[in-house]
Structures are given as structure tokens and as C-alpha cells.
Tab-separated table of C-alpha atoms in Angstrom:
chain	number	residue	atom	x	y	z
A	1356	MET	CA	13.997	30.992	13.633
A	1357	LEU	CA	15.523	27.567	13.779
A	1358	GLY	CA	18.489	26.671	16.002
A	1359	GLN	CA	21.880	26.000	14.445
A	1360	PHE	CA	22.354	22.748	12.590
A	1361	ASP	CA	24.238	21.371	9.639
A	1362	ILE	CA	22.980	19.188	6.788
A	1363	CYS	CA	24.680	16.226	5.151
A	1364	ARG	CA	23.633	14.278	2.107
A	1365	PRO	CA	24.660	10.609	2.247
A	1366	GLY	CA	24.643	8.545	-0.926
A	1367	SER	CA	23.216	5.305	0.427
A	1368	VAL	CA	21.033	3.855	3.181
A	1369	ALA	CA	24.111	2.265	4.797
A	1370	GLU	CA	25.946	5.575	4.828
A	1371	ALA	CA	22.926	7.485	6.188
A	1372	SER	CA	22.358	4.896	8.888
A	1373	ALA	CA	26.034	4.896	9.890
A	1374	VAL	CA	25.992	8.676	10.343
A	1375	VAL	CA	22.971	8.526	12.665
A	1376	ALA	CA	24.410	5.530	14.562
A	1377	GLU	CA	27.660	7.402	15.140
A	1378	ARG	CA	26.152	10.771	16.058
A	1379	GLY	CA	23.345	9.405	18.249
A	1380	ASP	CA	20.690	11.925	19.301
A	1381	ASP	CA	22.651	14.648	17.552
A	1382	ALA	CA	21.531	13.522	14.105
A	1383	VAL	CA	18.131	12.770	12.578
A	1384	PHE	CA	16.944	11.659	9.166
A	1385	TYR	CA	15.473	14.516	7.186
A	1386	ALA	CA	13.154	14.144	4.190
A	1387	GLY	CA	10.077	16.337	3.643
A	1388	GLY	CA	10.543	18.106	6.967
A	1389	THR	CA	6.801	18.664	7.291
A	1390	GLU	CA	6.736	17.446	10.902
A	1391	LEU	CA	10.420	17.742	11.819
A	1392	LEU	CA	10.902	21.419	10.975
A	1393	ILE	CA	7.818	22.387	12.973
A	1394	LEU	CA	9.188	20.616	16.065
A	1395	MET	CA	12.532	22.303	15.473
A	1396	LYS	CA	10.862	25.729	15.251
A	1397	GLU	CA	9.305	25.030	18.643
A	1398	ARG	CA	12.727	23.847	19.917
A	1399	LEU	CA	11.160	20.554	20.932
A	1400	LEU	CA	13.916	18.932	18.880
A	1401	GLU	CA	17.343	20.475	18.370
A	1402	PRO	CA	19.416	18.128	16.231
A	1403	ALA	CA	22.891	19.294	15.280
A	1404	LEU	CA	22.797	17.416	11.994
A	1405	LEU	CA	20.029	16.735	9.493
A	1406	VAL	CA	20.797	13.663	7.415
A	1407	ASP	CA	19.079	14.433	4.120
A	1408	ILE	CA	17.905	11.113	2.699
A	1409	LYS	CA	15.921	12.546	-0.230
A	1410	THR	CA	18.644	12.009	-2.783
A	1411	ILE	CA	19.393	8.379	-1.938
A	1412	PRO	CA	18.559	6.603	-5.204
A	1413	GLY	CA	15.535	4.323	-5.405
A	1414	LEU	CA	13.903	5.120	-2.082
A	1415	ASP	CA	10.928	6.840	-3.703
A	1416	ALA	CA	10.014	4.021	-6.097
A	1417	ILE	CA	6.417	2.869	-6.504
A	1418	ALA	CA	6.135	-0.563	-8.128
A	1419	LEU	CA	4.652	-4.040	-7.997
A	1420	ASP	CA	6.769	-6.888	-6.666
A	1421	PRO	CA	7.992	-9.240	-9.425
A	1422	GLY	CA	5.138	-11.682	-8.793
A	1423	GLY	CA	2.561	-8.876	-8.989
A	1424	ARG	CA	1.103	-9.828	-5.607
A	1425	SER	CA	2.212	-6.809	-3.586
A	1426	LEU	CA	2.475	-3.089	-4.040
A	1427	LEU	CA	5.880	-1.758	-2.998
A	1428	LEU	CA	6.166	1.867	-1.919
A	1429	GLY	CA	9.539	3.408	-1.184
A	1430	GLY	CA	9.590	5.156	2.187
A	1431	LEU	CA	10.580	8.373	0.422
A	1432	ALA	CA	7.547	8.339	-1.884
A	1433	THR	CA	5.630	11.534	-1.191
A	1434	HIS	CA	1.932	11.559	-0.382
A	1435	ARG	CA	1.374	13.380	-3.657
A	1436	ALA	CA	3.311	10.768	-5.641
A	1437	VAL	CA	1.221	7.965	-4.130
A	1438	GLU	CA	-1.992	9.934	-4.668
A	1439	ARG	CA	-1.234	10.528	-8.344
A	1440	SER	CA	0.505	7.262	-9.211
A	1441	PRO	CA	-1.367	5.571	-12.094
A	1442	LEU	CA	-0.244	2.214	-10.675
A	1443	VAL	CA	-1.644	2.903	-7.202
A	1444	ARG	CA	-4.867	4.247	-8.686
A	1445	GLU	CA	-5.198	1.064	-10.698
A	1446	VAL	CA	-4.303	-1.617	-8.167
A	1447	LEU	CA	-5.301	-0.001	-4.856
A	1448	PRO	CA	-7.512	3.050	-5.496
A	1449	GLU	CA	-8.545	3.315	-1.838
A	1450	LEU	CA	-4.910	4.048	-0.931
A	1451	ALA	CA	-4.729	6.826	-3.546
A	1452	ALA	CA	-8.044	8.225	-2.266
A	1453	MET	CA	-6.787	8.180	1.334
A	1454	GLU	CA	-3.647	10.077	0.318
A	1455	THR	CA	-5.742	12.695	-1.486
A	1456	ALA	CA	-7.232	13.634	1.885
A	1457	VAL	CA	-3.915	14.050	3.733
A	1458	ALA	CA	-3.285	17.648	4.909
A	1459	ASN	CA	-3.025	19.983	1.904
A	1460	VAL	CA	-1.338	19.830	-1.477
A	1461	ARG	CA	1.866	21.532	-0.248
A	1462	VAL	CA	2.320	19.077	2.603
A	1463	ARG	CA	1.543	16.199	0.244
A	1464	HIS	CA	4.208	17.383	-2.202
A	1465	ALA	CA	6.886	17.625	0.494
A	1466	GLY	CA	5.869	14.984	3.016
A	1467	THR	CA	6.856	11.360	2.575
A	1468	LEU	CA	4.881	8.281	3.505
A	1469	GLY	CA	7.845	6.892	5.471
A	1470	GLY	CA	8.285	10.131	7.376
A	1471	ASN	CA	4.601	10.222	8.251
A	1472	LEU	CA	4.698	6.658	9.587
A	1473	CYS	CA	7.919	7.133	11.563
A	1474	PHE	CA	6.697	10.353	13.148
A	1475	ALA	CA	3.647	8.399	14.414
A	1476	GLU	CA	1.445	11.404	15.108
A	1477	PRO	CA	-1.828	9.726	16.150
A	1478	HIS	CA	-3.994	12.171	14.175
A	1479	SER	CA	-2.870	10.877	10.819
A	1480	ASP	CA	-4.376	8.792	8.029
A	1481	PRO	CA	-1.904	6.412	6.351
A	1482	ALA	CA	-1.022	4.037	9.225
A	1483	THR	CA	-4.648	3.081	9.871
A	1484	LEU	CA	-5.322	1.995	6.300
A	1485	LEU	CA	-1.946	0.240	6.037
A	1486	ILE	CA	-2.722	-1.755	9.197
A	1487	ALA	CA	-6.051	-2.894	7.745
A	1488	LEU	CA	-4.242	-3.832	4.522
A	1489	ASP	CA	-1.783	-5.963	6.562
A	1490	ALA	CA	1.191	-4.054	5.171
A	1491	ALA	CA	4.773	-4.601	6.329
A	1492	PHE	CA	7.448	-1.961	6.830
A	1493	THR	CA	11.083	-2.682	5.961
A	1494	LEU	CA	13.494	-0.979	8.349
A	1495	ALA	CA	16.984	-0.762	6.857
A	1496	SER	CA	20.260	0.136	8.520
A	1497	ALA	CA	23.986	-0.300	7.949
A	1498	SER	CA	23.751	-3.748	9.534
A	1499	GLY	CA	20.848	-5.103	7.472
A	1500	ALA	CA	17.080	-4.932	7.276
A	1501	ARG	CA	14.058	-6.281	9.106
A	1502	ASP	CA	10.344	-6.367	8.332
A	1503	VAL	CA	7.811	-5.181	10.882
A	1504	PRO	CA	4.053	-5.729	10.438
A	1505	ALA	CA	2.258	-2.367	10.188
A	1506	ALA	CA	0.138	-3.284	13.219
A	1507	ASP	CA	3.259	-3.688	15.397
A	1508	PHE	CA	5.149	-0.610	14.203
A	1509	CYS	CA	3.626	2.176	16.263
A	1510	VAL	CA	3.667	1.425	19.990
A	1511	GLY	CA	2.448	4.719	21.447
A	1512	PHE	CA	2.149	8.474	21.045
A	1513	LEU	CA	4.894	9.541	18.581
A	1514	THR	CA	6.641	6.247	19.349
A	1515	THR	CA	7.538	3.343	17.060
A	1516	VAL	CA	9.755	0.248	17.254
A	1517	ARG	CA	12.201	1.885	14.827
A	1518	GLU	CA	15.741	2.394	16.139
A	1519	PRO	CA	17.166	5.878	15.428
A	1520	GLU	CA	19.597	4.542	12.813
A	1521	GLU	CA	16.919	2.509	11.034
A	1522	LEU	CA	15.348	4.025	7.954
A	1523	LEU	CA	11.862	3.044	6.785
A	1524	ALA	CA	12.971	2.025	3.320
A	1525	ARG	CA	9.926	0.219	1.981
A	1526	ILE	CA	6.260	-0.449	2.567
A	1527	THR	CA	4.947	-3.757	1.222
A	1528	ILE	CA	1.197	-4.017	0.753
A	1529	PRO	CA	-0.242	-7.402	-0.225
A	1530	LEU	CA	-2.843	-6.702	-2.887
A	1531	PRO	CA	-6.354	-7.716	-1.827
A	1532	GLY	CA	-7.817	-10.634	-3.763
A	1533	ALA	CA	-10.879	-10.402	-5.979
A	1534	ALA	CA	-13.252	-11.306	-3.109
A	1535	THR	CA	-11.814	-8.666	-0.746
A	1536	ARG	CA	-12.964	-5.074	-0.609
A	1537	VAL	CA	-11.331	-2.175	1.182
A	1538	ALA	CA	-12.763	1.061	2.553
A	1539	TYR	CA	-11.282	3.926	4.549
A	1540	GLU	CA	-13.420	6.560	6.268
A	1541	ARG	CA	-12.315	9.578	8.280
A	1542	PHE	CA	-13.811	12.644	9.916
A	1543	LYS	CA	-12.203	15.907	10.857
A	1544	THR	CA	-13.239	19.185	12.409
A	1545	HIS	CA	-9.843	20.876	12.090
A	1546	GLU	CA	-6.550	20.371	10.254
A	1547	ARG	CA	-6.008	16.747	11.258
A	1548	PRO	CA	-8.529	13.890	11.428
A	1549	ASP	CA	-10.361	13.275	14.725
A	1550	ALA	CA	-11.150	9.650	13.959
A	1551	SER	CA	-10.790	7.171	11.146
A	1552	ALA	CA	-11.710	3.594	10.357
A	1553	ALA	CA	-10.345	1.204	7.755
A	1554	ALA	CA	-12.005	-2.074	6.908
A	1555	THR	CA	-11.233	-4.983	4.628
A	1556	LEU	CA	-13.947	-7.531	4.052
A	1557	THR	CA	-13.622	-10.847	2.235
A	1558	VAL	CA	-16.955	-12.347	1.251
A	1559	ASP	CA	-17.230	-15.877	-0.145
A	1560	ASP	CA	-20.598	-17.291	-1.184
A	1561	GLY	CA	-22.503	-14.671	0.799
A	1562	VAL	CA	-20.501	-15.183	4.010
A	1563	VAL	CA	-17.725	-13.063	5.513
A	1564	THR	CA	-14.603	-15.253	5.593
A	1565	ASP	CA	-12.093	-12.611	6.630
A	1566	ALA	CA	-12.295	-9.110	8.062
A	1567	ARG	CA	-9.837	-6.549	9.308
A	1568	ILE	CA	-10.861	-3.377	11.112
A	1569	ALA	CA	-8.357	-0.690	12.105
A	1570	ILE	CA	-9.202	2.455	14.030
A	1571	GLY	CA	-7.001	5.541	13.878
A	1572	CYS	CA	-6.702	8.943	15.573
A	1573	VAL	CA	-8.927	7.897	18.479
A	1574	GLY	CA	-6.247	6.614	20.845
A	1575	GLU	CA	-2.502	7.054	21.141
A	1576	ARG	CA	-1.866	4.731	18.223
A	1577	PRO	CA	-3.853	3.140	15.393
A	1578	THR	CA	-4.984	-0.381	16.290
A	1579	ARG	CA	-6.995	-3.303	15.003
A	1580	VAL	CA	-10.082	-4.406	16.886
A	1581	PRO	CA	-9.889	-8.237	16.700
A	1582	GLU	CA	-13.129	-8.809	18.650
A	1583	ALA	CA	-15.086	-6.792	16.110
A	1584	GLU	CA	-13.360	-8.617	13.260
A	1585	ARG	CA	-14.194	-12.026	14.750
A	1586	ALA	CA	-17.817	-11.031	15.203
A	1587	LEU	CA	-18.128	-10.687	11.427
A	1588	ILE	CA	-16.650	-14.046	10.435
A	1589	GLY	CA	-19.289	-16.502	9.275
A	1590	GLN	CA	-21.966	-13.812	9.084
A	1591	ALA	CA	-23.735	-12.514	6.021
A	1592	PRO	CA	-22.448	-8.997	5.211
A	1593	SER	CA	-25.670	-7.444	6.535
A	1594	PRO	CA	-26.458	-4.129	8.231
A	1595	ASP	CA	-27.142	-6.034	11.481
A	1596	ALA	CA	-23.758	-7.757	11.412
A	1597	PHE	CA	-22.016	-4.473	10.637
A	1598	ALA	CA	-23.863	-2.700	13.464
A	1599	ALA	CA	-22.861	-5.413	15.944
A	1600	ALA	CA	-19.191	-5.090	14.901
A	1601	ALA	CA	-19.352	-1.292	15.051
A	1602	ASP	CA	-20.857	-1.462	18.556
A	1603	LEU	CA	-17.896	-3.599	19.633
A	1604	VAL	CA	-15.517	-1.033	18.162
A	1605	ARG	CA	-17.266	1.734	20.098
A	1606	ASP	CA	-16.976	-0.236	23.342
A	1607	LEU	CA	-13.422	-1.519	22.913
A	1608	VAL	CA	-11.424	1.432	21.545
A	1609	GLU	CA	-9.300	3.270	24.074
A	1610	PRO	CA	-9.828	6.955	23.287
A	1611	THR	CA	-7.461	9.695	24.353
A	1612	GLU	CA	-9.264	12.934	25.037
A	1613	ASP	CA	-7.777	15.874	23.155
A	1614	PRO	CA	-8.686	19.539	22.719
A	1615	PHE	CA	-10.836	18.703	19.707
A	1616	ALA	CA	-12.852	15.713	20.856
A	1617	SER	CA	-13.950	14.092	24.109
A	1618	SER	CA	-13.606	10.355	24.714
A	1619	ASP	CA	-17.342	9.828	24.269
A	1620	TYR	CA	-17.344	11.726	21.007
A	1621	LYS	CA	-14.394	9.686	19.732
A	1622	ARG	CA	-16.211	6.436	20.605
A	1623	HIS	CA	-19.238	7.714	18.708
A	1624	LEU	CA	-17.079	8.635	15.700
A	1625	ALA	CA	-15.261	5.286	15.779
A	1626	ARG	CA	-18.598	3.458	15.658
A	1627	THR	CA	-20.028	5.617	12.885
A	1628	LEU	CA	-16.907	5.457	10.731
A	1629	THR	CA	-16.631	1.677	11.200
A	1630	LEU	CA	-20.227	1.336	10.109
A	1631	ARG	CA	-19.588	3.469	7.027
A	1632	ALA	CA	-16.401	1.600	6.131
A	1633	LEU	CA	-18.064	-1.803	6.538
A	1634	ALA	CA	-21.122	-0.706	4.582
A	1635	ARG	CA	-18.957	0.456	1.711
A	1636	ALA	CA	-16.655	-2.577	1.820
A	1637	GLY	CA	-19.690	-4.859	2.035
A	1638	ALA	CA	-21.693	-3.320	-0.776
A	1639	ALA	CA	-21.505	-5.019	-4.155
A	1640	ASP	CA	-20.659	-1.751	-5.844
A	1641	GLY	CA	-18.845	-0.154	-2.904
A	1642	GLY	CA	-15.312	-0.251	-1.621
A	1643	THR	CA	-12.532	-1.313	-3.880
A	1644	ASN	CA	-10.590	-4.491	-4.297
A	1645	GLY	CA	-7.977	-2.915	-6.460
A	1646	ARG	CA	-8.980	-4.345	-9.818
B	888	MET	CA	23.958	38.757	-5.990
B	889	ALA	CA	25.723	37.799	-2.768
B	890	VAL	CA	24.484	38.968	0.613
B	891	GLU	CA	26.589	38.509	3.747
B	892	THR	CA	25.171	36.810	6.818
B	893	THR	CA	26.617	37.457	10.239
B	894	ALA	CA	26.848	33.981	11.668
B	895	PRO	CA	27.432	33.269	15.360
B	896	ALA	CA	30.564	31.421	16.438
B	897	GLN	CA	30.556	27.636	15.867
B	898	ALA	CA	27.856	27.988	13.273
B	899	PRO	CA	28.048	25.471	10.442
B	900	ALA	CA	29.689	26.720	7.282
B	901	LEU	CA	27.574	28.810	4.956
B	902	ARG	CA	26.554	27.194	1.701
B	903	LEU	CA	26.168	28.648	-1.719
B	904	LEU	CA	22.547	28.655	-2.870
B	905	ARG	CA	22.083	28.894	-6.615
B	906	MET	CA	18.535	29.148	-7.833
B	907	THR	CA	16.447	30.762	-10.510
B	908	LEU	CA	14.159	33.364	-8.964
B	909	ASN	CA	11.343	34.464	-11.237
B	910	GLY	CA	13.398	33.520	-14.256
B	911	ARG	CA	16.642	35.216	-13.173
B	912	PRO	CA	19.648	33.380	-11.735
B	913	VAL	CA	20.398	34.250	-8.107
B	914	GLU	CA	23.370	33.238	-5.963
B	915	LEU	CA	23.704	33.845	-2.259
B	916	GLU	CA	25.301	32.301	0.787
B	917	ILE	CA	22.906	30.770	3.264
B	918	ALA	CA	23.161	29.080	6.638
B	919	PRO	CA	21.661	25.563	6.662
B	920	ARG	CA	19.010	26.731	9.141
B	921	GLU	CA	17.638	29.539	6.967
B	922	LEU	CA	14.057	29.091	5.847
B	923	LEU	CA	13.007	29.975	2.320
B	924	LEU	CA	10.380	32.562	3.302
B	925	PRO	CA	12.689	34.951	5.219
B	926	VAL	CA	15.356	34.528	2.543
B	927	LEU	CA	12.851	35.582	-0.118
B	928	ARG	CA	11.336	38.415	1.906
B	929	ASP	CA	14.236	39.850	3.859
B	930	ARG	CA	17.264	39.073	1.726
B	931	LEU	CA	15.824	39.166	-1.775
B	932	GLY	CA	13.046	41.725	-1.334
B	933	MET	CA	10.188	39.476	-2.461
B	934	LYS	CA	7.522	40.562	-0.004
B	935	GLY	CA	4.553	38.983	-1.762
B	936	ALA	CA	4.781	35.719	0.173
B	937	LYS	CA	3.405	36.287	3.688
B	938	LEU	CA	4.180	34.735	7.052
B	939	SER	CA	0.980	33.748	8.796
B	940	CYS	CA	0.400	30.360	10.477
B	941	ASP	CA	4.043	29.203	10.231
B	942	VAL	CA	2.931	25.528	10.261
B	943	GLN	CA	2.008	24.769	6.617
B	944	VAL	CA	-1.724	25.132	7.160
B	945	CYS	CA	-2.796	28.528	5.789
B	946	GLY	CA	-0.999	28.869	2.438
B	947	ALA	CA	-0.144	32.578	2.727
B	948	CYS	CA	3.560	31.786	2.186
B	949	THR	CA	2.996	29.586	-0.885
B	950	VAL	CA	5.646	29.845	-3.592
B	951	LEU	CA	6.374	27.495	-6.486
B	952	LEU	CA	9.506	25.349	-6.336
B	953	ASP	CA	10.114	23.857	-9.782
B	954	GLY	CA	6.437	24.568	-10.428
B	955	VAL	CA	5.219	22.767	-7.303
B	956	PRO	CA	3.516	24.705	-4.495
B	957	VAL	CA	5.412	24.664	-1.183
B	958	SER	CA	5.010	26.416	2.148
B	959	SER	CA	8.092	28.619	2.150
B	960	CYS	CA	7.678	29.132	5.934
B	961	THR	CA	8.550	25.478	6.552
B	962	THR	CA	10.923	24.811	3.654
B	963	LEU	CA	14.668	25.177	4.129
B	964	ALA	CA	16.226	27.611	1.647
B	965	TYR	CA	18.721	24.771	1.052
B	966	GLU	CA	15.933	22.931	-0.796
B	967	ALA	CA	15.845	25.598	-3.497
B	968	ASP	CA	19.420	24.942	-4.613
B	969	GLY	CA	19.495	24.178	-8.316
B	970	LYS	CA	15.788	24.808	-8.604
B	971	SER	CA	13.437	27.437	-9.947
B	972	VAL	CA	11.521	29.552	-7.446
B	973	GLU	CA	8.502	31.537	-8.518
B	974	THR	CA	6.872	34.223	-6.379
B	975	ILE	CA	3.947	36.524	-7.107
B	976	GLU	CA	6.437	39.194	-8.204
B	977	GLY	CA	7.331	37.031	-11.215
B	978	LEU	CA	3.859	36.804	-12.708
B	979	ALA	CA	3.281	40.143	-14.394
B	980	HIS	CA	5.369	40.871	-17.479
B	981	ASP	CA	6.091	44.265	-19.068
B	982	GLY	CA	3.369	45.896	-16.992
B	983	ARG	CA	0.781	43.333	-18.068
B	984	LEU	CA	-0.862	41.258	-15.378
B	985	HIS	CA	-0.804	37.477	-15.606
B	986	PRO	CA	-4.242	36.137	-16.679
B	987	ILE	CA	-4.745	34.649	-13.185
B	988	GLN	CA	-4.086	38.047	-11.593
B	989	ALA	CA	-6.484	39.701	-14.036
B	990	ALA	CA	-9.148	37.103	-13.252
B	991	PHE	CA	-8.787	37.634	-9.494
B	992	ILE	CA	-9.271	41.384	-9.932
B	993	GLU	CA	-12.204	41.053	-12.300
B	994	CYS	CA	-14.005	38.492	-10.124
B	995	GLY	CA	-13.495	40.407	-6.890
B	996	ALA	CA	-11.552	37.477	-5.463
B	997	PHE	CA	-9.785	39.335	-2.685
B	998	GLN	CA	-10.365	41.996	-0.069
B	999	CYS	CA	-7.399	42.439	2.269
B	1000	GLY	CA	-5.141	40.548	-0.118
B	1001	PHE	CA	-3.031	38.800	2.516
B	1002	CYS	CA	-3.826	35.326	1.160
B	1003	THR	CA	-3.880	36.386	-2.497
B	1004	SER	CA	-0.261	35.718	-3.473
B	1005	GLY	CA	-0.605	32.171	-2.193
B	1006	MET	CA	-4.021	31.705	-3.801
B	1007	ILE	CA	-2.717	32.843	-7.177
B	1008	LEU	CA	0.431	30.715	-7.079
B	1009	SER	CA	-1.563	27.649	-6.004
B	1010	THR	CA	-3.949	28.387	-8.864
B	1011	LYS	CA	-1.021	28.557	-11.290
B	1012	ALA	CA	0.149	25.109	-10.150
B	1013	LEU	CA	-3.378	23.704	-10.352
B	1014	LEU	CA	-3.996	24.997	-13.865
B	1015	ALA	CA	-0.624	23.695	-15.058
B	1016	GLU	CA	-1.756	20.265	-13.906
B	1017	THR	CA	-5.477	20.434	-14.766
B	1018	ALA	CA	-6.321	22.966	-17.466
B	1019	ARG	CA	-10.099	23.047	-16.856
B	1020	PRO	CA	-10.794	21.964	-13.273
B	1021	THR	CA	-14.347	21.676	-11.950
B	1022	ARG	CA	-15.433	23.870	-9.033
B	1023	ASP	CA	-15.080	20.840	-6.750
B	1024	GLU	CA	-11.553	20.182	-8.000
B	1025	ILE	CA	-10.654	23.837	-7.458
B	1026	ALA	CA	-12.075	23.785	-3.923
B	1027	ALA	CA	-10.171	20.584	-3.109
B	1028	TYR	CA	-6.875	21.880	-4.483
B	1029	LEU	CA	-7.192	25.255	-2.737
B	1030	SER	CA	-8.417	23.763	0.548
B	1031	GLY	CA	-4.954	24.431	1.988
B	1032	ASN	CA	-5.157	28.153	1.182
B	1033	ILE	CA	-7.200	29.953	3.788
B	1034	CYS	CA	-8.998	33.265	3.179
B	1035	ARG	CA	-10.644	34.970	6.122
B	1036	CYS	CA	-12.428	37.828	4.388
B	1037	THR	CA	-13.516	37.343	0.777
B	1038	GLY	CA	-15.074	33.937	1.100
B	1039	TYR	CA	-14.252	31.227	-1.355
B	1040	TRP	CA	-17.050	31.572	-3.912
B	1041	ASN	CA	-15.461	34.451	-5.788
B	1042	ILE	CA	-12.038	32.846	-5.556
B	1043	ILE	CA	-13.300	29.645	-7.157
B	1044	THR	CA	-15.048	31.712	-9.823
B	1045	ALA	CA	-11.788	33.574	-10.470
B	1046	VAL	CA	-9.919	30.281	-10.935
B	1047	GLU	CA	-12.544	29.136	-13.447
B	1048	ASP	CA	-12.248	32.475	-15.198
B	1049	ALA	CA	-8.457	32.232	-15.221
B	1050	ALA	CA	-8.651	28.733	-16.698
B	1051	GLY	CA	-10.766	30.168	-19.501
B	1052	ARG	CA	-8.339	33.029	-20.102
B	1053	LEU	CA	-5.356	30.669	-20.214
B	1054	ALA	CA	-7.199	28.376	-22.621
B	1055	GLY	CA	-7.855	31.354	-24.861
B	1056	ASP	CA	-11.652	31.556	-24.392
B	1057	GLY	CA	-13.141	34.723	-25.792
B	1058	GLU	CA	-9.984	35.646	-27.667
B	1059	GLU	CA	-11.919	36.270	-30.831
B	1060	GLU	CA	-13.777	39.172	-29.241
B	1061	GLY	CA	-10.291	39.998	-28.121
B	1062	ALA	CA	-8.794	43.183	-26.872
């Protein structure tokens, strides 16, 4: 049984943001409720007002920017909508594939990408891939909007830089170029993933010219591993180079032990998943560049 | 039908919920905090959806909201306003089982039956989306519906069988 609360349904981002700004801790944004309602059942959160943002027009759009260089996902787009979007499947199939693995079909129908990112549960998939893709999140409020790089958004366990009255309105993902391939790998022993690795690899004339590696679920927040990325630059995309980068990932991640996996096991998983992601992104017929 | 709720003092105002339940219009007053599963079970008598994990993992409480599977344990009844809700009670018509129900019986796809309502409703949503899914597609779609006694082999076989029945396979030998 949930505690008492009321629900309101604002018509715009400005209106929704103003309600939360005025009510403070008493009010929270409410969309799919897949995380929020569970916390409310446990009485870990007891808001007096749910601000239902699902009916604000346009927040669930999935489109290309006018120049066709970026994929724009509304924060209210559900996991299922992203997974099944013909556009996403065409321009960034690895993102659609990642979404296919999130939770189960009921959660994917209800849960939104923005809600998932703002909740910042470490054992989650989307943030890790979005960090490797160098996405940006647009936080909108009654007083305007600001863009935050995906890598800077989550700052700790269930903690982001978002202010309570800011709504994650849009996710902007620059589309990888023809020479860049993307791969996301995850492993789970229970409902949520224990570890995940996302890699993007740009290869020009047989040499890695750019690489991004993001590790998720292992520590309190998903993070890039710049040392491992740098180790790849200038190298041929070879098994030896990938193994050296994956070893760095194993040594440099900061695992948080949890009931499902020890720190050592998480380091092992981080290495293995990095290796798999790099191997797939580095293979001529592996990974995806979105075309 | 309108059912009264005794609300504590200072409770937010009740709201009118209008939905279509198994094809029939239903109206009742709900508190914002009411979850869909207890409304269906305790106020509307639809006991087919079961409470089990209570955290959207097991699928025993699955119902269809505008044709889409949801965990009614973690869905506010408020979300059903203006929508169509389908529970296992709505599947059989005039004493004739729905083809998915018939397939589950014929294939031995349940033992205790606790997960079965959810399995069948998820199957209905899957087959509306993909008429002839592969065994892998069935397993992936039903991965959020947990069975702890039958095992999944017979369930997947039943979904394949149901897909055939819905597509009209074998009608010529017909009954």
C-alpha cells in the first residue's frame, strides 16, 4: 500500500518545473513510475504530489536533428519505443539492441529513458552506452535549459547534477561517422546487470584514431576509463592492443561490492566485457556504425 | 459500477476512473494512491492477476493496458483512465476458451497455474505484435514472466501452438 499523495498533470515543461520548484521535496516528477513507485511502496520516498509529465506534448519524440548529424530522443521516450523505433534501428542499431536487454517488456513499455537516467541506479544499461556515444542531456526548467555531457551527469549512487525542478527533456546523441564502430556488452546473474562495457572505436588506415570506453554497473556510477582509451590511440586494432586496454580497465575501475558480485569479480567482468566490446567494435564485420 | 472507498482525513480527493474492462465500460472512484492490481482483484473481482514479487520482475500480475502488457502491481489505477484493460477473465467467450488458453492446456504449459494468467496475457500481446515468433523470440519476450514449476519448454511450445491456432493452421481438418 502506498502512502497518501495527489497527482497533477501540467501542460508544459515550464508549468511542471514551476510546481516542483514551489513545492520542494513535496513534489516529484512522475513518468513510468518503474523505479519511483517501488521506492514509494518501501516508504523510502513519500512525496505528497506526483507531477505527471507523460502528457506534456513532444517530450517522447524520437527524431534526427535538422542537419541529420545527431539522434534526438525525448526524455519521455520509453525503452520500448527506442527499442522498436525504425529510425533508431537504422541509424544507431546498437542503442536499439541495448534497450532490448533492459529489464522486461513490461518495464520497457512503462519506463522512460529520461527517468532511468535521472534515477541513476548504478545497475542499469543506458547511461554507460550514452557516455561512450558522447551524448548530451538537456535539462529544462521554468527558467531555461542547459546541456550536460552524459559523462558528467551522474555523480554518485542514485545522484545526478539535476536540480529537482529540472526535467531531462532531451538526449542528443552525435551519430558516429563511417569509420567509427560501437559495441555494448553486459553480463547479469540476476534481474539487473552486474557489469557492462561500451566501446566506440574509430579506425583510420589501420590505426585507431579515437576510442571511448565506458564501464557501467561496476562502481557507484558509470565512467569512462581515459587511460585505457589513450592506450589504444595510434595502435592497430589488434587483440594485443585490446588486451592491454582491457587490463587497464580491470586495474583502474573502482568497484563497489554488492550482494551479487565481489570487487574482484567485477574487475574480472569489466576486463572481459571491455575485451568483447573492443573485439566487436574492432572487427570489420562487428559492431555497428549506424549506417 | 461505483464502489465507495473510506478515505482517511486529509486524503486527496477521489477521482473518477473510467475504463473498459474486458470490453465492458466500468466507472469507479479511486484514490490517487490506489494500484491497479488491488483495484482489479479486490474492487472489481478479477482475481486472475496475482500478486507475487510486487516489483515488476515476475509477471504474475500482468494485464493488458490498451493491448500492452503492464505489471498491475506497480501501475497506478489512475493510468487506466480512458483506457482498455484486459485480464484473463476476458479471454474466453460464450464458454469457449481463447485459442491461447486452449494451447496452454493441450501443451501441458502449467502446473500450479499461478503464473499462467500473466503468461497468457503476455503471449496475447506478443502474438498481436509478431504473429509467428521463433522459439528464441518467444523466450525473449516471456523472459519477464517467471514460472517456478512447469519449466519453460512446454510454455514456449504452447505459444507456438497458439500462434498456429490464431493463424488458422489445421482449420481444414477442423472441428
